[in-house]
Every structure is written in C-alpha cells, then in structure tokens.
CSV table of C-alpha atoms in Angstrom, one decimal:
chain,number,residue,atom,x,y,z
A,937,MET,CA,0.0,0.0,0.0
A,938,GLU,CA,1.2,3.5,-0.7
A,939,ASN,CA,2.6,5.6,2.1
A,940,SER,CA,2.3,9.3,2.4
A,941,MET,CA,5.7,9.9,0.8
A,942,GLU,CA,4.6,8.2,-2.4
A,943,SER,CA,1.0,9.4,-2.6
A,944,PRO,CA,0.1,12.4,-4.7
A,945,ASP,CA,-1.3,15.5,-2.9
A,946,ILE,CA,-5.0,14.6,-2.6
A,947,ARG,CA,-6.0,18.1,-1.7
A,948,SER,CA,-4.3,19.5,-4.8
A,949,ILE,CA,-6.0,16.9,-7.0
A,950,LEU,CA,-9.4,17.6,-5.6
A,951,GLU,CA,-8.9,21.4,-6.0
A,952,GLN,CA,-7.5,21.2,-9.5
A,953,TYR,CA,-9.6,18.5,-11.2
A,954,HIS,CA,-13.4,18.5,-11.3
A,955,THR,CA,-14.4,16.0,-14.0
A,956,ILE,CA,-14.6,12.5,-12.8
A,957,ALA,CA,-15.3,9.3,-14.9
A,958,VAL,CA,-16.7,6.7,-12.5
A,959,VAL,CA,-16.0,3.3,-13.9
A,960,GLY,CA,-18.2,0.6,-12.5
A,961,ILE,CA,-20.9,3.0,-11.2
A,962,SER,CA,-24.1,1.3,-10.1
A,963,PRO,CA,-27.6,2.7,-10.7
A,964,LYS,CA,-28.5,1.3,-7.2
A,965,PRO,CA,-28.5,4.1,-4.6
A,966,GLU,CA,-27.4,1.7,-1.8
A,967,ARG,CA,-24.1,0.9,-3.7
A,968,PRO,CA,-21.0,2.8,-2.7
A,969,SER,CA,-20.2,3.8,-6.3
A,970,ASN,CA,-23.6,5.5,-6.5
A,971,ALA,CA,-23.4,7.2,-3.1
A,972,VAL,CA,-19.9,8.5,-3.7
A,973,SER,CA,-20.9,9.8,-7.1
A,974,ARG,CA,-23.9,11.6,-5.6
A,975,HIS,CA,-21.7,13.2,-3.0
A,976,MET,CA,-19.2,14.4,-5.6
A,977,LEU,CA,-22.0,15.8,-7.8
A,978,ALA,CA,-23.5,17.6,-4.8
A,979,GLU,CA,-20.1,19.2,-4.2
A,980,GLY,CA,-19.9,20.6,-7.7
A,981,TYR,CA,-17.9,17.9,-9.6
A,982,THR,CA,-18.9,16.7,-13.0
A,983,ILE,CA,-19.6,12.9,-13.0
A,984,VAL,CA,-19.4,10.8,-16.2
A,985,PRO,CA,-20.9,7.4,-15.5
A,986,ILE,CA,-19.1,4.4,-17.1
A,987,ASN,CA,-21.2,1.2,-17.1
A,988,PRO,CA,-21.9,-0.8,-20.2
A,989,GLY,CA,-25.2,-2.2,-18.8
A,990,HIS,CA,-27.0,1.1,-18.4
A,991,GLN,CA,-27.7,4.1,-20.7
A,992,GLU,CA,-28.4,6.5,-17.8
A,993,ILE,CA,-27.3,6.6,-14.1
A,994,LEU,CA,-28.1,9.5,-11.8
A,995,GLY,CA,-29.9,11.2,-14.6
A,996,LEU,CA,-26.6,11.3,-16.6
A,997,THR,CA,-25.7,9.6,-19.8
A,998,SER,CA,-23.8,6.4,-19.1
A,999,TYR,CA,-21.1,5.2,-21.5
A,1000,PRO,CA,-19.9,1.6,-22.0
A,1001,SER,CA,-16.2,2.4,-21.6
A,1002,LEU,CA,-13.7,5.3,-21.4
A,1003,THR,CA,-12.6,4.7,-25.0
A,1004,LEU,CA,-16.2,4.9,-26.3
A,1005,LEU,CA,-16.8,8.4,-24.9
A,1006,PRO,CA,-17.6,11.1,-27.4
A,1007,PRO,CA,-14.4,13.1,-28.2
A,1008,GLU,CA,-15.6,16.2,-26.3
A,1009,VAL,CA,-16.4,14.2,-23.2
A,1010,LYS,CA,-13.2,12.1,-23.5
A,1011,GLU,CA,-10.9,15.1,-23.5
A,1012,SER,CA,-12.7,16.6,-20.5
A,1013,ILE,CA,-12.0,13.6,-18.2
A,1014,GLU,CA,-9.4,14.4,-15.5
A,1015,ILE,CA,-10.0,11.8,-12.8
A,1016,VAL,CA,-10.9,8.2,-13.4
A,1017,ASN,CA,-12.5,6.7,-10.3
A,1018,ILE,CA,-12.5,2.9,-10.5
A,1019,PHE,CA,-15.0,0.7,-8.7
A,1020,ARG,CA,-13.9,-2.7,-10.2
A,1021,LYS,CA,-12.1,-5.7,-8.8
A,1022,PRO,CA,-8.3,-5.4,-8.6
A,1023,ALA,CA,-7.9,-7.9,-11.4
A,1024,ASP,CA,-10.1,-5.7,-13.7
A,1025,VAL,CA,-8.2,-2.5,-13.0
A,1026,GLU,CA,-5.4,-2.7,-15.6
A,1027,PRO,CA,-7.6,-2.5,-18.7
A,1028,VAL,CA,-9.3,0.5,-17.2
A,1029,MET,CA,-6.0,2.2,-16.5
A,1030,ASP,CA,-4.9,1.5,-20.1
A,1031,GLU,CA,-8.0,3.2,-21.3
A,1032,ALA,CA,-7.4,6.1,-18.9
A,1033,ILE,CA,-3.9,6.5,-20.3
A,1034,ALA,CA,-5.2,6.4,-23.8
A,1035,ILE,CA,-7.8,9.2,-23.3
A,1036,GLY,CA,-5.3,11.5,-21.5
A,1037,ALA,CA,-6.7,11.4,-18.0
A,1038,LYS,CA,-4.6,13.0,-15.3
A,1039,VAL,CA,-5.4,10.9,-12.2
A,1040,ILE,CA,-6.4,7.3,-11.5
A,1041,TRP,CA,-8.2,6.8,-8.3
A,1042,THR,CA,-9.2,3.3,-7.0
A,1043,GLN,CA,-11.6,3.0,-4.2
A,1044,LEU,CA,-11.2,1.3,-0.8
A,1045,GLY,CA,-9.9,-2.3,-1.1
A,1046,ILE,CA,-8.9,-1.9,-4.7
A,1047,ILE,CA,-5.1,-2.2,-5.3
A,1048,ASN,CA,-3.3,-3.2,-8.4
A,1049,ASP,CA,0.4,-2.2,-8.1
A,1050,THR,CA,1.3,-3.5,-11.6
A,1051,ALA,CA,-1.3,-1.3,-13.2
A,1052,ALA,CA,-0.5,1.6,-11.0
A,1053,LYS,CA,3.2,1.5,-12.0
A,1054,LYS,CA,2.2,1.5,-15.6
A,1055,ALA,CA,-0.1,4.5,-15.1
A,1056,ARG,CA,2.7,6.4,-13.2
A,1057,GLN,CA,5.2,5.7,-16.0
A,1058,ALA,CA,2.6,7.2,-18.4
A,1059,GLY,CA,2.6,10.4,-16.3
A,1060,LEU,CA,-0.7,9.9,-14.4
A,1061,GLN,CA,-1.0,10.4,-10.7
A,1062,VAL,CA,-2.3,7.3,-8.9
A,1063,ILE,CA,-4.3,7.0,-5.7
A,1064,GLN,CA,-5.2,3.5,-4.6
A,1065,ASN,CA,-7.3,2.0,-1.8
A,1066,ARG,CA,-9.0,5.3,-0.8
A,1067,CYS,CA,-12.5,6.7,-1.1
A,1068,ILE,CA,-12.7,9.9,-3.0
A,1069,SER,CA,-15.8,11.0,-1.1
A,1070,VAL,CA,-14.3,10.3,2.3
A,1071,GLU,CA,-11.1,12.2,1.3
A,1072,HIS,CA,-13.2,15.1,0.0
A,1073,GLN,CA,-15.2,15.3,3.2
A,1074,ARG,CA,-12.1,15.0,5.4
A,1075,LEU,CA,-10.3,17.9,3.5
A,1076,PHE,CA,-13.2,20.3,2.7
A,1077,LEU,CA,-16.2,19.8,4.9
C-alpha cells in the first residue's frame, strides 16, 4: 500500500480537477459507487458514468467504456475513479492513459500495483485504496 511519501497530494488533486469518470458505477442508490458519485455531484464535480449495462445513471448519460466516450467528453476527463475488482483495473488504467486522464483513483480495497506502476510511468497520478468521497469530506467539509 502507498505511504504518504509516495501518494500524490490529494487536496491539490481535488482542488485542481473537477471532471470524474466513474468506472463501475451502479444505478442502485445503496451501492458505494452511487453514493460516492452523488456526494461528488452535490459538491460541484462533474460525473461521467461508465457502465456498459446502463444508458443512464443519476440522470446522466452512461457510457460503455472510457474509449467509447464522445471526443468532447473524452478530452474533459481528469480523474478516473475505479469501482472494479483489482484484477479488472489494468484494462481501465490502459483506457485512462489512452484518453489522457490526469489521475487514476481506485476505491477502498482496490489495489493493483502493476497497473499503478504502468499509469505512473505514463505520467498519471495514482491513488489506490482510498474513497474519493471520504477524502473530499475530510479535507473540505
């Protein structure tokens, strides 16, 4: 797990970047991905749902993958917040690199150091095993 010496500055990331693609978001309100996305929306962030099984989540157009985003949406993505099993993270990170995202953020319990290393080598900041909503509340509320 990353220690504070290796971790990017979370405060700076949350202040600088405001467009978040949420990969693996669920339409079910009781699911963490949905609750986290609702919190970030309420705090003024732009959420782009990524879930191939749904056309709309939280009243927003949902897309099947990062690489299938329309060009104008694709170029706006800054943070890719991943709610997928650790084994499924690497392909998502590859897509995030391909679309020019700035930050990869994996939620609590999601760690894939091989994929994280690849993303860092491509110039992305990587935060693993942390909840973006919890960090936002801790720093700003």
